[in-house]
Short mmCIF file of C-alpha atoms and ligand atoms in Angstrom, two decimals:
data_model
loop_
_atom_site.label_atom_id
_atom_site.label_comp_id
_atom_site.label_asym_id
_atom_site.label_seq_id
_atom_site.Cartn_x
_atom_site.Cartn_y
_atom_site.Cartn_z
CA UNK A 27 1.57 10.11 -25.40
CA UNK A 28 -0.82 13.35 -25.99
CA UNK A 29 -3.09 14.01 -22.59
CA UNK A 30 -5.58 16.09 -21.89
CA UNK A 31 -4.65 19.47 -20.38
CA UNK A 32 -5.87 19.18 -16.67
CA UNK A 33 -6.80 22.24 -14.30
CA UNK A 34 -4.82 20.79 -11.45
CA UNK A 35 -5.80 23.31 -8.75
CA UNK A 36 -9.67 22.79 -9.75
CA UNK A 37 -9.34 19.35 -9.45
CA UNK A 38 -7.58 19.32 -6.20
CA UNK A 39 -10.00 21.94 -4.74
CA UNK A 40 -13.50 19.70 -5.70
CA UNK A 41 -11.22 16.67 -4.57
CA UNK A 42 -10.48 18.16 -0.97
CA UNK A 43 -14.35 19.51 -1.03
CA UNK A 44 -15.67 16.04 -1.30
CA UNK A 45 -15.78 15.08 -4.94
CA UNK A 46 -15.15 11.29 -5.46
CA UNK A 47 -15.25 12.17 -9.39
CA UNK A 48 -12.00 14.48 -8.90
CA UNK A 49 -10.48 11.91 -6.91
CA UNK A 50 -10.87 9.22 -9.07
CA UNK A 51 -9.23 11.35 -11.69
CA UNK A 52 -6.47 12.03 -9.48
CA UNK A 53 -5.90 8.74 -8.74
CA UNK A 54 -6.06 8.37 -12.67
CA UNK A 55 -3.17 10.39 -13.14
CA UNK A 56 -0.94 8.89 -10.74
CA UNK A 57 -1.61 5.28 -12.73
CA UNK A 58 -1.68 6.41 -15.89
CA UNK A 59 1.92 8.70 -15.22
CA UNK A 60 0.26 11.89 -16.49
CA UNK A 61 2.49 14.45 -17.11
CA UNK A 62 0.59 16.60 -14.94
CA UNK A 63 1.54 14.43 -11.81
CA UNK A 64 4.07 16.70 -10.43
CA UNK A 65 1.68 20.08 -10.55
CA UNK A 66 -0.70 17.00 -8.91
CA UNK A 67 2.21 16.27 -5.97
CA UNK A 68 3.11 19.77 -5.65
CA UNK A 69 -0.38 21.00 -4.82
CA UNK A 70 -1.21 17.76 -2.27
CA UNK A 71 1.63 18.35 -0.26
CA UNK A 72 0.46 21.08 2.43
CA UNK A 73 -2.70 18.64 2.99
CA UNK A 74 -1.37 15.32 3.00
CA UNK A 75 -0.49 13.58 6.24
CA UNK A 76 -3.72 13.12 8.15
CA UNK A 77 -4.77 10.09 7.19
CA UNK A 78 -3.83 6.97 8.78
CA UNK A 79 -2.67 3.87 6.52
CA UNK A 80 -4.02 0.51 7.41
CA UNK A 81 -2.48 -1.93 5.35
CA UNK A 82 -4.66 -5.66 4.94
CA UNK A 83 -3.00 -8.49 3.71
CA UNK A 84 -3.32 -12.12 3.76
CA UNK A 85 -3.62 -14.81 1.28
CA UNK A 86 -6.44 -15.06 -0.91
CA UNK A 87 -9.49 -15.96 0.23
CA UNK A 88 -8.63 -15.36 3.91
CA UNK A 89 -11.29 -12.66 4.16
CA UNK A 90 -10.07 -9.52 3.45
CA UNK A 91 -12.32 -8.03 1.48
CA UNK A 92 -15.20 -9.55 3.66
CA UNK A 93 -13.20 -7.39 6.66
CA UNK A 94 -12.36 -4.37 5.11
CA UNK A 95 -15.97 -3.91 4.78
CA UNK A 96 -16.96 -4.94 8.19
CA UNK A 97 -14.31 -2.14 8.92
CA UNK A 98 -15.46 0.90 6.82
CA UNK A 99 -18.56 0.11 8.86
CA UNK A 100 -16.94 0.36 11.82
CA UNK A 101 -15.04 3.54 10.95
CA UNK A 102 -18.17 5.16 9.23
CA UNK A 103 -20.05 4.61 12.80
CA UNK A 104 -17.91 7.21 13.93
CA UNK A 105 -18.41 9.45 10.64
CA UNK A 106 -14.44 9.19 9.59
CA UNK A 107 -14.28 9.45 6.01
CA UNK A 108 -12.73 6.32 4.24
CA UNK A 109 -10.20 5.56 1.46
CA UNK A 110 -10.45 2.15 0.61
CA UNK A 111 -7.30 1.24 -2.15
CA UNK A 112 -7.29 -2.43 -3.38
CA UNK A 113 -4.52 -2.62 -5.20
CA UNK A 114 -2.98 -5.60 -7.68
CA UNK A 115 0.70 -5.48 -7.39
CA UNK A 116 1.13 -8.63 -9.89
CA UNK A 117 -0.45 -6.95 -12.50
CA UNK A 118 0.07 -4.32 -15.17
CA UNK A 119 -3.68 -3.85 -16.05
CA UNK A 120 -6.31 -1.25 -14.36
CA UNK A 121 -9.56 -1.24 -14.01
CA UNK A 122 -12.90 -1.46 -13.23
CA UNK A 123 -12.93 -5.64 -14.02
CA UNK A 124 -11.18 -5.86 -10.30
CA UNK A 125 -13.49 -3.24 -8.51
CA UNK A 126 -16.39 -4.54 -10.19
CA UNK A 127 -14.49 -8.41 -8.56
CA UNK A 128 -14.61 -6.93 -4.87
CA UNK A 129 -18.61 -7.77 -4.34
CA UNK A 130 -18.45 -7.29 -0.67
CA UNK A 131 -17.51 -4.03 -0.91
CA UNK A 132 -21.16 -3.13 -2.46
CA UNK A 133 -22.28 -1.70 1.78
CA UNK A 134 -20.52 1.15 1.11
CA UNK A 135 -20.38 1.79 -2.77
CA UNK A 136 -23.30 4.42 -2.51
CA UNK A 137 -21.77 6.39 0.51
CA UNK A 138 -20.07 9.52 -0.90
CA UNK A 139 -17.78 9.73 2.67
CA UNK A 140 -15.92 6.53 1.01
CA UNK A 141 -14.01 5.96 -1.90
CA UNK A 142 -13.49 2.58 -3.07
CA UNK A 143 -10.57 2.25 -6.18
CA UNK A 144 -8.85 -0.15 -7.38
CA UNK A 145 -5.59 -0.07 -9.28
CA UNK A 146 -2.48 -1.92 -10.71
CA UNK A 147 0.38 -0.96 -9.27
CA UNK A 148 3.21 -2.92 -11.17
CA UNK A 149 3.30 -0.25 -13.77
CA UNK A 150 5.96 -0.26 -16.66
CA UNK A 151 8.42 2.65 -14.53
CA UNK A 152 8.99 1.36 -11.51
CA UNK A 153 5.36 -0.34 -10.10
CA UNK A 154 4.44 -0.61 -6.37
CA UNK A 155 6.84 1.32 -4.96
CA UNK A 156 5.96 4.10 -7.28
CA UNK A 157 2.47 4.43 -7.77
CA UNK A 158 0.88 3.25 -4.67
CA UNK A 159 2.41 5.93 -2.53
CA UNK A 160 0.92 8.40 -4.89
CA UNK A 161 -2.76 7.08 -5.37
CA UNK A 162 -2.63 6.98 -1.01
CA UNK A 163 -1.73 10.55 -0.66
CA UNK A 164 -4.43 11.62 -3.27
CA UNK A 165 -6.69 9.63 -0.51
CA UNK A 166 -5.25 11.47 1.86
CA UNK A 167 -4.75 14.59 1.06
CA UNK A 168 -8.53 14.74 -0.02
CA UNK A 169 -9.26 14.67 3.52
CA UNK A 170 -9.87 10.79 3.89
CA UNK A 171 -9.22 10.16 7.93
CA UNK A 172 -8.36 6.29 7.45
CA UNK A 173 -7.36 4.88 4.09
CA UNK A 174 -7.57 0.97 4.30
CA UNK A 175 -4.98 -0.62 1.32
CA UNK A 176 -5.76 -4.15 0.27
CA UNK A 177 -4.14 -6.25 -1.30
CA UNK A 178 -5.69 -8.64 -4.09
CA UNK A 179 -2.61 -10.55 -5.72
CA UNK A 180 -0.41 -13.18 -4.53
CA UNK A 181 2.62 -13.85 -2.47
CA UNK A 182 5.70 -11.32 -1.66
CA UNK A 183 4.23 -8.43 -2.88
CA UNK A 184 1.80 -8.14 0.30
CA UNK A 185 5.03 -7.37 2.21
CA UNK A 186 5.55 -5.09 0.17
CA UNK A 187 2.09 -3.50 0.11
CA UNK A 188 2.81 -3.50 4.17
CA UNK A 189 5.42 -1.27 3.83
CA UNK A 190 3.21 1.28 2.73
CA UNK A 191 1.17 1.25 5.72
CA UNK A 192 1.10 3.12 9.16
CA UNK A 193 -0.12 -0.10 10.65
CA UNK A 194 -0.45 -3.56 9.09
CA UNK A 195 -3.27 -5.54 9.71
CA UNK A 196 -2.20 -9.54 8.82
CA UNK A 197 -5.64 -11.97 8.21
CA UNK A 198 -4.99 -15.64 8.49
CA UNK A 199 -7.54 -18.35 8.08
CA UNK A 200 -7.62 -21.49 10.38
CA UNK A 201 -5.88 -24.07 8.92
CA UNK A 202 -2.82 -26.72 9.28
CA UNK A 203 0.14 -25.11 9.14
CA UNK A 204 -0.58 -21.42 8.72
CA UNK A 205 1.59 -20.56 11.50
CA UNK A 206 4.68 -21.88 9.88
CA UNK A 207 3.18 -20.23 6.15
CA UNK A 208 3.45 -17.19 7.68
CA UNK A 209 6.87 -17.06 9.31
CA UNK A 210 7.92 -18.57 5.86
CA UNK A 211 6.32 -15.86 4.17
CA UNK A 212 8.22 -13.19 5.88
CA UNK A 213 4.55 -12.17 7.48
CA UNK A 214 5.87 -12.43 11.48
CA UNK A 215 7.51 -9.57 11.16
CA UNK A 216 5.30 -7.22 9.05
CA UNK A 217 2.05 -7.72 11.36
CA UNK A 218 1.27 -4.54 13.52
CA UNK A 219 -1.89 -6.66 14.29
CA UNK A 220 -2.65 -10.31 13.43
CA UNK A 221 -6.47 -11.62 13.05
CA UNK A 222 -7.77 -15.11 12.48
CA UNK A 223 -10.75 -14.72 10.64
CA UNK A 224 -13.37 -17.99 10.03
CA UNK A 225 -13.29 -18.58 13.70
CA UNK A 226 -16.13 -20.04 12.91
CA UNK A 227 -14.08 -22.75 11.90
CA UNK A 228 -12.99 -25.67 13.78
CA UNK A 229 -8.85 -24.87 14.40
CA UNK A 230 -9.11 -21.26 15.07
CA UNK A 231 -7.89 -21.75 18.66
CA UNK A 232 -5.02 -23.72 17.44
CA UNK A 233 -4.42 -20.77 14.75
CA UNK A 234 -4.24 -18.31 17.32
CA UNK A 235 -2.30 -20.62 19.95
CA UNK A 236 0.37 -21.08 17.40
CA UNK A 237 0.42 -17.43 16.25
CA UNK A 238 1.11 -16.32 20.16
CA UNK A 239 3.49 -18.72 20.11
CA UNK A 240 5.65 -17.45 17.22
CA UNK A 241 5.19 -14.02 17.49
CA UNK A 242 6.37 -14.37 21.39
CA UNK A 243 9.61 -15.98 19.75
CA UNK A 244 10.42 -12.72 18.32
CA UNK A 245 9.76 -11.18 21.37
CA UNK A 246 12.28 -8.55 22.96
CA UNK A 247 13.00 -7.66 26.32
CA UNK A 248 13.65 -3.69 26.18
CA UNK A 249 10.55 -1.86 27.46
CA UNK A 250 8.17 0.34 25.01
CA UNK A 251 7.75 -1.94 22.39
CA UNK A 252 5.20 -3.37 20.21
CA UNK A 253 3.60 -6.55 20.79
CA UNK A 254 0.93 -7.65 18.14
CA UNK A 255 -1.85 -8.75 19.69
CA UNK A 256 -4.17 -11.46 17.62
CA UNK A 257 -7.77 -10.87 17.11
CA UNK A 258 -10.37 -13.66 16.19
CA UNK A 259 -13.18 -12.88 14.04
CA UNK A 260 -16.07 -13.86 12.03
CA UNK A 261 -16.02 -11.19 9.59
CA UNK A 262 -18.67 -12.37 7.47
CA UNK A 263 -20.85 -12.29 10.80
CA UNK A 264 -19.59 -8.95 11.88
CA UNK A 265 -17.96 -10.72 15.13
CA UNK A 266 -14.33 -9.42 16.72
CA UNK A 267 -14.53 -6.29 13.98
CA UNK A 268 -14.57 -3.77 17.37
CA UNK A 269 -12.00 -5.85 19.00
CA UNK A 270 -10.00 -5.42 15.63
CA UNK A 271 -10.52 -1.56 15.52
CA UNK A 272 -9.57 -1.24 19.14
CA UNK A 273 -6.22 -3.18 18.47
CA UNK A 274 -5.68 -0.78 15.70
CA UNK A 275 -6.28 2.29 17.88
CA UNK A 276 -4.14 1.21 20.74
CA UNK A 277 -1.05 0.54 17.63
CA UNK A 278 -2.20 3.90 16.42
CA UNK A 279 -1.63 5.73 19.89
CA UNK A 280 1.72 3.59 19.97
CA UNK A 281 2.96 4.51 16.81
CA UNK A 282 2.46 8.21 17.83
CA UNK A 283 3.42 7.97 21.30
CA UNK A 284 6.93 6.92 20.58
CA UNK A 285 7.95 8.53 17.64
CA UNK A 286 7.50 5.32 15.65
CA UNK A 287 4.85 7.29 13.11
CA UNK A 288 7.52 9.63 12.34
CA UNK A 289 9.59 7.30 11.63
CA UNK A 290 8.16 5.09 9.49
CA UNK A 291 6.53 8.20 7.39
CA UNK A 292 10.40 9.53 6.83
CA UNK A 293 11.73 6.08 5.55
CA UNK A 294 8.24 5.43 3.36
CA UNK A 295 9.06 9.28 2.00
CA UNK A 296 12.41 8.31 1.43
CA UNK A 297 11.53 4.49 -0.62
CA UNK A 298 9.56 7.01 -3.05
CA UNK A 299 12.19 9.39 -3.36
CA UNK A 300 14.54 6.64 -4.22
CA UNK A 301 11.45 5.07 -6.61
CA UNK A 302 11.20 8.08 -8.24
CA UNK A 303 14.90 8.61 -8.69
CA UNK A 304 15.42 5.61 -9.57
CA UNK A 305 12.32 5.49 -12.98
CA UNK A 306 13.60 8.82 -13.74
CA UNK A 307 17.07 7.38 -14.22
CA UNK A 308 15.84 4.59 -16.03
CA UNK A 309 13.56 6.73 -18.28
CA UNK A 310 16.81 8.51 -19.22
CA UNK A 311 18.63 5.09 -19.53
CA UNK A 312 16.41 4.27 -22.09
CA UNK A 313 16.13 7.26 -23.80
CA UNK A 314 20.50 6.99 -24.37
CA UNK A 315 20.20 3.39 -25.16
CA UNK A 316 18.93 5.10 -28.98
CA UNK A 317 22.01 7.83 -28.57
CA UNK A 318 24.67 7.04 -31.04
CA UNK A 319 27.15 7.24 -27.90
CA UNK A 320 25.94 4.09 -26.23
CA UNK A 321 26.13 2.10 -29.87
CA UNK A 322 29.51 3.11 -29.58
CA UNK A 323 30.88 2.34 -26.34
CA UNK A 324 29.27 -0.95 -26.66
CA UNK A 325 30.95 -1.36 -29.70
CA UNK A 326 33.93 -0.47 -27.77
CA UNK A 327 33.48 -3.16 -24.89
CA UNK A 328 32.93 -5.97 -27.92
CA UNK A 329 36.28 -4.92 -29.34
CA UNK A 330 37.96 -4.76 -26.17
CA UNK A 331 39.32 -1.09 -26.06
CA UNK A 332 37.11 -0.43 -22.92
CA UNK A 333 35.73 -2.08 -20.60
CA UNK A 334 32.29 -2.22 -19.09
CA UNK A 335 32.94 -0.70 -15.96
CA UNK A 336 34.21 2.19 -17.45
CA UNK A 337 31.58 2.75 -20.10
CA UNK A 338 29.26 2.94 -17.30
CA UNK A 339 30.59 5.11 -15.85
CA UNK A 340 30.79 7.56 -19.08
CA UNK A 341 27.11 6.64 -19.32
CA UNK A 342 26.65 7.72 -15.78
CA UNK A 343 28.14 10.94 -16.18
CA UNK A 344 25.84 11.80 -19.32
CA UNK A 345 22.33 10.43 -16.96
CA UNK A 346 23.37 12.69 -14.13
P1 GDP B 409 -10.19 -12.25 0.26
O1 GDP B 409 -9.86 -12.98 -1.01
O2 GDP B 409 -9.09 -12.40 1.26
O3 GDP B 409 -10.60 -10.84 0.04
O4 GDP B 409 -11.43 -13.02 0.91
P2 GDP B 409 -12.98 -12.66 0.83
O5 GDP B 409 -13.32 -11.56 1.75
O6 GDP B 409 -13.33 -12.51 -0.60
O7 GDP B 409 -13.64 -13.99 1.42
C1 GDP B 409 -13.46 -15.26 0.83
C2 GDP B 409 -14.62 -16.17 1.20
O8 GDP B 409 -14.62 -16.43 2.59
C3 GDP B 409 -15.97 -15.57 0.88
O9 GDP B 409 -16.80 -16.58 0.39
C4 GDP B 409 -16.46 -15.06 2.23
O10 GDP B 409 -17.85 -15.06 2.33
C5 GDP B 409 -15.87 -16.09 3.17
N1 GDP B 409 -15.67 -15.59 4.53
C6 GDP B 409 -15.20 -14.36 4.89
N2 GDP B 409 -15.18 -14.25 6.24
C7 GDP B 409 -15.61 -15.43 6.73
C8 GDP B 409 -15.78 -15.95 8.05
O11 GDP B 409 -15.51 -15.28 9.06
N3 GDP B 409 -16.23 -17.22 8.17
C9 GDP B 409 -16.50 -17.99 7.08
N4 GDP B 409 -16.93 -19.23 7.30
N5 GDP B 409 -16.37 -17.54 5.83
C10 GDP B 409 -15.92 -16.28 5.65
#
């Protein structure tokens, strides 16, 4: 694919000086694989690592667009600059379609101290795991002090998307059941803090009665460790959003207090290594899959004179 030549340390400068137009582009070139991604990396690494990750996830319709907004209010009240990164992990396409989807993002689409993308993240060499980490240290590294990452598809990949995050903020709606969804769902254990938005609802005491209850199942005796509290709110009336922010904080101060940031920075760093590893390898997999050597040891595994444990293992030795 021909690209455009790109001035990376231009770019990076008007991106760290405030320019949501060089961000975007950055962000571009982590989606779109650009070959100038690793001149990109290279030059965000001494200014990355600020920025604290809030994960949001929830089913749709919970509210989490409706809260992320009542959030970057909150945040902006104390003039932190704001990443906002909705991402789509079940599909392949970008664009502005999905941002132009997210409504209730509109407070804040005018304020040049917060920049709203959205992106697809199951890309064709390795999605989530791959790109996301990349579009969030652009956001970081271009001075953003909280970058909030949403998630907008369905089902497992929110864990996922949690994984990404310094803290996880879990939405759930009142409703029968949604206790039990969420322990199904593998969402017990990824919640740093839980929230049951439409407490305007009738249930919302049961919600959060039930949620208490499970996540004190889990519970552990040894001292120091993190219990996640659950927050009721109205977010489309602006209610429980400080309550929210303050559980946040406190997880924040935890997180750094006990080494847990560290931590869960090294093994993130180390999932993208492994991504990145892992698409280069298959890049170069598919690349020998048109070498005349593969043809042949296939043709050798058909006919018996090898098997495929061994051809592998040739192959492996020409990828590496
Ligand atoms: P998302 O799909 O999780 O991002 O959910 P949205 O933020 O788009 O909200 C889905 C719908 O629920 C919208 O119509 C919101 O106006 C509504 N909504 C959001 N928060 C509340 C709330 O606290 N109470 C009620 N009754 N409705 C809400």
């Amino acid at each position: 694919m021909a690209s455009r030549p790109v001035d990376v340390p231009a770019l990076v400068q008007s991106a760290r000086d405030g320019s949501p137009r060089a961000v975007a582009r950055l962000i571009s070139l982590v989606e779109d694989e650009h070959p100038a991604l690793r001149e990109v990396m290279a030059a965000l690494a001494p200014h990355a690592g600020n920025a604290h990750i809030i994960g949001i996830t929830g089913s749709p319709g919970v509210g989490k667009s409706t809260s992320t907004n009542a959030l970057v209010a909150a945040y902006r009240k104390r003039g932190q600059r704001i990443g906002i990164l909705a991402v789509d992990p079940s599909s392949p396409f970008s664009g502005g379609a999905l941002l132009g989807d997210r409504v209730r993002m509109q407070d804040h689409v005018l304020d040049p101290e917060v920049y709203i993308r959205s992106m697809a993240s199951r890309g064709h060499l390795g999605g989530l795991s791959w790109t996301t980490p990349q579009a969030l240290r652009v956001l970081d590294a271009a001075g953003c002090d909280i970058v909030l990452v949403e998630t907008v598809g369905v089902g497992q990949s929110e864990v996922e998307v949690a994984g990404l995050a310094d803290t996880t903020v879990v939405l759930l709606a009142p409703g029968m059941g949604d206790g039990i969804q969420a322990a199904k769902a593998g969402i017990l254990e990824i919640g740093d803090v839980f929230v049951v938005n439409k407490a305007d609802r009738d249930g919302a005491d049961a919600t959060v009665r039930d949620l208490r209850h499970m996540i004190s199942l889990g519970d552990r005796t040894e001292p120091g460790l993190w219990r996640p509290p659950v927050v009721k709110t109205v977010a489309a009336r602006n209610e429980g959003i400080d309550e929210v922010v303050e559980a946040i904080d406190k997880h924040t101060d935890w997180l750094a207090r006990t080494g847990h940031l560290r931590e869960r920075r090294e093994a993130r760093a180390g999932d993208e290594i492994e991504a990145i590893v892992l698409a280069a390898l298959r890049r170069r997999m598919g690349n020998l899959r048109h070498h005349d050597s593969v043809d042949r040891l296939a043709a050798d595994v058909v006919d018996g004179r090898t098997d495929p444990y061994a051809a592998a293992d040739q192959v492996l030795d020409a990828l590496t």
